[in-house]
Amino acid sequence: MKYKNIDISGKKILLLGSHGVLGRQHSKILSQSGCELIIADHPKTDVMKFAKKLGVKGIKIDVLKEKNLIDGVKKSHKLLKGLDAAIFNVAITSEQLKKTKSFFEFEKYPLQLWKKTIDVNLTGAFLFAREVGKIFTKQKHGNLINISSIYGVVAPDHSIYENESFDSFPGYSASKFGLIGFSKWLATKWAKNNIRVNCVSPGGILNGQSQSFINKYIKRVPLKRMGNKNEITGMIIYLVSDSSTYCTGQNFVIDGGLSS
Ligand SMILES: NC(=O)c1ccc[n+]([C@@H]2O[C@H](COP(=O)([O-])OP(=O)(O)OC[C@H]3O[C@@H](n4cnc5c(N)ncnc54)[C@H](O)[C@@H]3O)[C@@H](O)[C@H]2O)c1
């Protein structure tokens, strides 16, 4: 059989975390793929403007505010008149912490920043799963995709961050490892309800890092380069589609071979 393009036309999809480095890319590609898409992001982003530009609907959701998240998911469900797939692409990342220079020696690491990272990256994923799960369970089908990271699979090589303007941070690894574990728990719990749950774990994506960082990073990568923004969305499309109906409880690592 000749393999054709993966078809997601007509799928009703909610993408939460649509405004970041990868989120914008996922939003653009999904919006051109024939699905019915709602993009959602923090109220401080211009998610509504971006949605308008893409010709899709936008919703403001702050995952730190439980009621806000509950209402946002309900609204998406109402607008889409159903929900086939939900994608959790939200995180506190080093990209964000770079702006406020919020990197610390571990022995002096602020409890508040640790807690905020866990609250957004992990508790946010829990709340999102719980709310979309209400819809999925009722309609007897669903598909949840959580975005973890290569740092939810292996530890960083800390030496590559020396003399750079950003760093790895402990809550990130803890939350990303946790997200994979949580997704596996949920996948086995929900399998009887015809709900699939998978993770996608990208490796480092090119985004204006210094040449010195790139050189250090790619030493550990068999493909000898960082990823490009457009090299992750394909896995999301596959997981949303009916080509992946036997996949659940998995973590799909896209890292140029680093973790191997
Ligand atoms: N870019 C990479 O190199 C890379 C590598 C591995 C994993 N990832 C993962 O991919 C996903 C997307 O990453 P990215 O590079 O686009 O990150 P990013 O920092 O550019 O975007 C993160 C998104 O989360 C949103 N967000 C943060 N706090 C929020 C809150 N309280 N409520 C709602 N939204 C909130 C931001 O507005 C933003 O849209 C993340 O889960 C990240 O950990 C990225």
Short mmCIF file of C-alpha atoms and ligand atoms in Angstrom, two decimals:
data_model
loop_
_atom_site.label_atom_id
_atom_site.label_comp_id
_atom_site.label_asym_id
_atom_site.label_seq_id
_atom_site.Cartn_x
_atom_site.Cartn_y
_atom_site.Cartn_z
CA MET A 1 0.00 0.00 0.00
CA LYS A 2 1.33 3.42 -0.90
CA TYR A 3 1.62 5.70 2.12
CA LYS A 4 -0.30 8.95 1.72
CA ASN A 5 -0.36 12.12 3.80
CA ILE A 6 -1.76 11.71 7.28
CA ASP A 7 -5.32 12.99 7.35
CA ILE A 8 -6.63 15.04 10.27
CA SER A 9 -9.37 16.87 8.38
CA GLY A 10 -12.46 17.49 10.47
CA LYS A 11 -10.72 16.63 13.76
CA LYS A 12 -11.76 18.97 16.58
CA ILE A 13 -8.58 20.03 18.35
CA LEU A 14 -7.73 22.25 21.32
CA LEU A 15 -4.09 23.37 21.48
CA LEU A 16 -3.18 24.93 24.83
CA GLY A 17 0.14 26.78 24.68
CA SER A 18 -0.05 28.17 21.19
CA HIS A 19 2.06 31.25 21.47
CA GLY A 20 5.59 30.09 22.18
CA VAL A 21 8.47 29.03 19.98
CA LEU A 22 6.91 25.66 19.12
CA GLY A 23 3.29 26.59 19.84
CA ARG A 24 3.18 29.15 17.05
CA GLN A 25 4.58 26.61 14.64
CA HIS A 26 2.08 23.93 15.69
CA SER A 27 -0.75 26.48 15.41
CA LYS A 28 0.26 27.51 11.89
CA ILE A 29 0.60 23.98 10.56
CA LEU A 30 -2.53 22.65 12.27
CA SER A 31 -4.56 25.63 11.04
CA GLN A 32 -3.63 24.64 7.47
CA SER A 33 -4.38 20.95 7.93
CA GLY A 34 -8.14 20.91 7.57
CA CYS A 35 -8.91 20.33 11.23
CA GLU A 36 -11.18 22.47 13.41
CA LEU A 37 -8.71 24.18 15.69
CA ILE A 38 -8.93 26.30 18.81
CA ILE A 39 -5.72 27.80 20.10
CA ALA A 40 -5.39 28.89 23.72
CA ASP A 41 -2.71 30.66 25.69
CA HIS A 42 -2.07 32.92 28.67
CA PRO A 43 -4.18 36.12 28.77
CA LYS A 44 -1.01 38.24 28.62
CA THR A 45 -0.13 36.90 25.16
CA ASP A 46 -1.85 38.19 22.03
CA VAL A 47 -3.38 34.79 21.37
CA MET A 48 -6.65 36.33 20.10
CA LYS A 49 -4.83 38.39 17.48
CA PHE A 50 -2.77 35.38 16.42
CA ALA A 51 -5.91 33.22 16.17
CA LYS A 52 -7.57 35.83 13.98
CA LYS A 53 -4.53 35.90 11.73
CA LEU A 54 -4.68 32.13 11.34
CA GLY A 55 -8.45 32.13 10.79
CA VAL A 56 -9.16 29.99 13.86
CA LYS A 57 -10.77 30.68 17.24
CA GLY A 58 -8.67 31.76 20.20
CA ILE A 59 -9.21 31.46 23.95
CA LYS A 60 -7.34 32.95 26.89
CA ILE A 61 -6.41 30.44 29.57
CA ASP A 62 -4.07 30.83 32.53
CA VAL A 63 -3.34 27.32 33.79
CA LEU A 64 -2.49 28.72 37.22
CA LYS A 65 -6.15 29.74 37.60
CA GLU A 66 -8.30 26.66 38.00
CA LYS A 67 -11.65 28.29 37.20
CA ASN A 68 -10.18 30.04 34.20
CA LEU A 69 -8.94 26.71 32.85
CA ILE A 70 -12.25 24.94 33.55
CA ASP A 71 -14.20 27.69 31.77
CA GLY A 72 -11.74 27.76 28.86
CA VAL A 73 -12.05 24.03 28.22
CA LYS A 74 -15.84 24.21 28.46
CA LYS A 75 -15.91 27.12 26.03
CA SER A 76 -13.68 25.27 23.56
CA HIS A 77 -15.93 22.24 23.72
CA LYS A 78 -18.97 24.40 23.07
CA LEU A 79 -17.35 26.23 20.15
CA LEU A 80 -16.07 23.02 18.55
CA LYS A 81 -19.25 21.06 19.33
CA GLY A 82 -17.06 18.15 20.45
CA LEU A 83 -13.39 17.49 21.15
CA ASP A 84 -11.33 14.83 19.41
CA ALA A 85 -7.89 15.81 20.65
CA ALA A 86 -6.37 18.09 23.27
CA ILE A 87 -2.72 19.13 23.33
CA PHE A 88 -0.94 20.44 26.43
CA ASN A 89 1.97 22.49 25.12
CA VAL A 90 2.32 24.89 28.06
CA ALA A 91 5.45 25.21 30.18
CA ILE A 92 7.70 27.52 32.09
CA THR A 93 10.83 27.18 29.95
CA SER A 94 14.35 28.56 30.10
CA GLU A 95 13.32 30.74 27.15
CA GLN A 96 10.94 32.56 29.51
CA LEU A 97 13.31 32.65 32.50
CA LYS A 98 16.01 34.13 30.27
CA LYS A 99 13.95 37.33 29.98
CA THR A 100 14.06 37.90 33.75
CA LYS A 101 17.47 36.29 34.28
CA SER A 102 15.83 33.88 36.76
CA PHE A 103 18.59 31.30 37.04
CA PHE A 104 20.13 30.37 40.39
CA GLU A 105 22.67 28.07 41.97
CA PHE A 106 20.76 24.97 43.05
CA GLU A 107 21.78 25.42 46.69
CA LYS A 108 20.14 28.87 46.60
CA TYR A 109 17.19 27.92 44.40
CA PRO A 110 14.01 29.87 45.36
CA LEU A 111 11.19 27.64 46.56
CA GLN A 112 8.69 29.91 44.86
CA LEU A 113 10.20 29.39 41.41
CA TRP A 114 10.37 25.63 41.93
CA LYS A 115 6.68 25.67 42.94
CA LYS A 116 5.62 27.88 40.05
CA THR A 117 7.36 25.58 37.56
CA ILE A 118 5.62 22.52 39.00
CA ASP A 119 2.30 24.39 39.14
CA VAL A 120 2.41 25.37 35.46
CA ASN A 121 4.18 22.38 33.90
CA LEU A 122 2.70 19.54 35.92
CA THR A 123 -0.34 20.71 37.90
CA GLY A 124 -1.47 22.62 34.79
CA ALA A 125 -1.29 19.36 32.83
CA PHE A 126 -3.25 17.58 35.57
CA LEU A 127 -6.01 20.21 35.54
CA PHE A 128 -6.17 20.23 31.76
CA ALA A 129 -6.34 16.41 31.62
CA ARG A 130 -9.05 16.36 34.29
CA GLU A 131 -11.21 18.87 32.43
CA VAL A 132 -10.82 17.45 28.91
CA GLY A 133 -11.26 14.01 30.49
CA LYS A 134 -14.80 14.94 31.54
CA ILE A 135 -15.64 15.56 27.89
CA PHE A 136 -13.71 12.54 26.59
CA THR A 137 -15.34 10.17 29.07
CA LYS A 138 -18.83 11.41 28.27
CA GLN A 139 -18.39 11.16 24.51
CA LYS A 140 -16.55 7.81 24.90
CA HIS A 141 -13.52 8.80 22.90
CA GLY A 142 -10.60 11.17 23.26
CA ASN A 143 -6.95 11.80 22.60
CA LEU A 144 -4.61 13.71 24.91
CA ILE A 145 -1.11 14.72 23.86
CA ASN A 146 1.23 16.10 26.50
CA ILE A 147 4.43 17.83 25.47
CA SER A 148 7.32 16.81 27.67
CA SER A 149 11.00 17.21 26.77
CA ILE A 150 14.27 15.41 26.24
CA TYR A 151 14.97 16.65 29.79
CA GLY A 152 12.08 14.46 30.93
CA VAL A 153 14.06 11.48 29.60
CA VAL A 154 17.72 12.25 30.33
CA ALA A 155 19.52 14.80 32.47
CA PRO A 156 21.14 17.84 30.86
CA ASP A 157 24.88 18.00 30.46
CA HIS A 158 25.22 20.95 32.83
CA SER A 159 28.61 21.96 31.45
CA ILE A 160 27.11 23.16 28.15
CA TYR A 161 25.28 25.99 29.98
CA GLU A 162 28.45 27.47 31.46
CA ASN A 163 28.99 31.07 30.25
CA GLU A 164 25.59 31.14 28.46
CA SER A 165 22.70 33.56 29.10
CA PHE A 166 20.37 30.74 30.09
CA ASP A 167 20.50 27.51 32.05
CA SER A 168 18.66 24.31 32.75
CA PHE A 169 16.62 24.38 35.97
CA PRO A 170 15.48 21.73 38.42
CA GLY A 171 11.70 22.18 38.28
CA TYR A 172 11.81 21.75 34.52
CA SER A 173 13.40 18.29 34.62
CA ALA A 174 11.24 17.24 37.58
CA SER A 175 8.03 18.37 35.88
CA LYS A 176 8.93 16.88 32.49
CA PHE A 177 9.86 13.48 33.96
CA GLY A 178 6.64 13.72 35.98
CA LEU A 179 4.56 14.53 32.93
CA ILE A 180 5.69 11.34 31.19
CA GLY A 181 4.83 9.28 34.27
CA PHE A 182 1.49 11.00 34.66
CA SER A 183 0.66 10.41 30.97
CA LYS A 184 1.41 6.69 31.29
CA TRP A 185 -0.76 6.45 34.40
CA LEU A 186 -3.60 8.21 32.61
CA ALA A 187 -3.21 6.14 29.43
CA THR A 188 -3.66 2.88 31.30
CA LYS A 189 -6.47 4.32 33.43
CA TRP A 190 -8.42 5.69 30.49
CA ALA A 191 -7.80 2.93 27.92
CA LYS A 192 -11.11 1.27 28.83
CA ASN A 193 -12.88 4.54 27.94
CA ASN A 194 -11.38 4.66 24.45
CA ILE A 195 -9.15 7.57 25.39
CA ARG A 196 -5.52 7.64 24.28
CA VAL A 197 -2.76 9.55 26.06
CA ASN A 198 0.74 10.05 24.69
CA CYS A 199 3.72 12.34 25.20
CA VAL A 200 5.95 14.03 22.68
CA SER A 201 9.45 14.92 23.91
CA PRO A 202 11.38 17.33 21.72
CA GLY A 203 15.11 17.78 21.95
CA GLY A 204 16.73 21.22 21.76
CA ILE A 205 15.20 23.39 19.04
CA LEU A 206 17.16 26.09 17.22
CA ASN A 207 15.97 29.48 18.43
CA GLY A 208 18.72 32.06 18.35
CA GLN A 209 21.09 30.27 20.76
CA SER A 210 24.73 31.34 20.65
CA GLN A 211 27.03 29.44 18.31
CA SER A 212 29.07 28.35 21.34
CA PHE A 213 25.98 26.74 22.88
CA ILE A 214 24.99 25.06 19.62
CA ASN A 215 28.48 23.61 19.24
CA LYS A 216 28.43 22.22 22.76
CA TYR A 217 24.86 20.90 22.49
CA ILE A 218 25.33 19.05 19.20
CA LYS A 219 28.36 17.13 20.47
CA ARG A 220 25.89 14.76 22.19
CA VAL A 221 23.55 14.58 19.17
CA PRO A 222 24.19 11.80 16.64
CA LEU A 223 22.57 13.86 13.84
CA LYS A 224 25.02 16.65 14.78
CA ARG A 225 22.49 19.48 14.80
CA MET A 226 19.69 21.00 16.85
CA GLY A 227 16.09 20.48 15.78
CA ASN A 228 14.09 22.88 13.64
CA LYS A 229 10.73 24.24 14.74
CA ASN A 230 8.96 22.37 11.94
CA GLU A 231 10.31 18.97 12.98
CA ILE A 232 7.96 18.40 15.92
CA THR A 233 4.48 19.16 14.55
CA GLY A 234 4.48 16.06 12.32
CA MET A 235 4.42 13.81 15.38
CA ILE A 236 1.51 15.77 16.82
CA ILE A 237 -0.38 15.40 13.55
CA TYR A 238 0.33 11.66 13.54
CA LEU A 239 -0.92 11.30 17.11
CA VAL A 240 -4.06 13.34 16.44
CA SER A 241 -4.83 11.25 13.37
CA ASP A 242 -6.44 7.84 12.97
CA SER A 243 -3.05 6.53 11.78
CA SER A 244 -2.04 6.23 15.44
CA THR A 245 -5.12 4.53 16.92
CA TYR A 246 -3.03 1.73 18.49
CA CYS A 247 -0.62 4.17 20.21
CA THR A 248 -1.22 4.95 23.82
CA GLY A 249 0.92 5.38 26.92
CA GLN A 250 4.01 6.19 24.87
CA ASN A 251 6.60 8.91 24.88
CA PHE A 252 7.75 9.87 21.39
CA VAL A 253 11.24 11.35 21.59
CA ILE A 254 12.34 13.65 18.75
CA ASP A 255 15.92 14.51 19.58
CA GLY A 256 18.25 13.69 16.67
CA GLY A 257 19.27 10.58 18.56
CA LEU A 258 20.60 12.34 21.68
CA SER A 259 18.87 10.03 24.17
CA SER A 260 20.12 6.95 22.34
N1 LIG B 1 11.80 24.74 22.30
C1 LIG B 1 12.50 23.70 22.72
O1 LIG B 1 13.70 23.59 22.46
C2 LIG B 1 11.81 22.61 23.50
C3 LIG B 1 12.54 21.45 23.79
C4 LIG B 1 11.95 20.46 24.54
C5 LIG B 1 10.65 20.60 24.97
N2 LIG B 1 9.94 21.72 24.68
C6 LIG B 1 8.58 21.81 25.18
O2 LIG B 1 7.70 22.16 24.14
C7 LIG B 1 6.63 22.95 24.68
C8 LIG B 1 6.58 24.27 23.95
O3 LIG B 1 7.84 24.88 24.13
P1 LIG B 1 8.26 26.28 23.53
O4 LIG B 1 9.68 26.17 23.16
O5 LIG B 1 7.27 26.72 22.53
O6 LIG B 1 8.19 27.15 24.87
P2 LIG B 1 7.83 28.68 25.07
O7 LIG B 1 8.41 29.08 26.38
O8 LIG B 1 8.19 29.46 23.87
O9 LIG B 1 6.24 28.58 25.17
C9 LIG B 1 5.57 28.07 26.30
C10 LIG B 1 4.12 28.46 26.21
O10 LIG B 1 3.51 28.26 27.50
C11 LIG B 1 2.66 29.36 27.76
N3 LIG B 1 2.44 29.52 29.20
C12 LIG B 1 3.36 29.70 30.18
N4 LIG B 1 2.74 29.84 31.38
C13 LIG B 1 1.40 29.74 31.14
C14 LIG B 1 0.25 29.78 31.96
N5 LIG B 1 0.32 30.01 33.28
N6 LIG B 1 -0.97 29.63 31.39
C15 LIG B 1 -1.08 29.43 30.06
N7 LIG B 1 -0.02 29.36 29.21
C16 LIG B 1 1.21 29.53 29.77
C17 LIG B 1 3.40 30.54 27.17
O11 LIG B 1 2.57 31.67 27.00
C18 LIG B 1 3.90 29.93 25.85
O12 LIG B 1 2.94 29.99 24.85
C19 LIG B 1 6.92 23.10 26.17
O13 LIG B 1 6.24 22.10 26.90
C20 LIG B 1 8.41 22.87 26.25
O14 LIG B 1 8.82 22.43 27.52
C21 LIG B 1 10.51 22.72 23.96
#
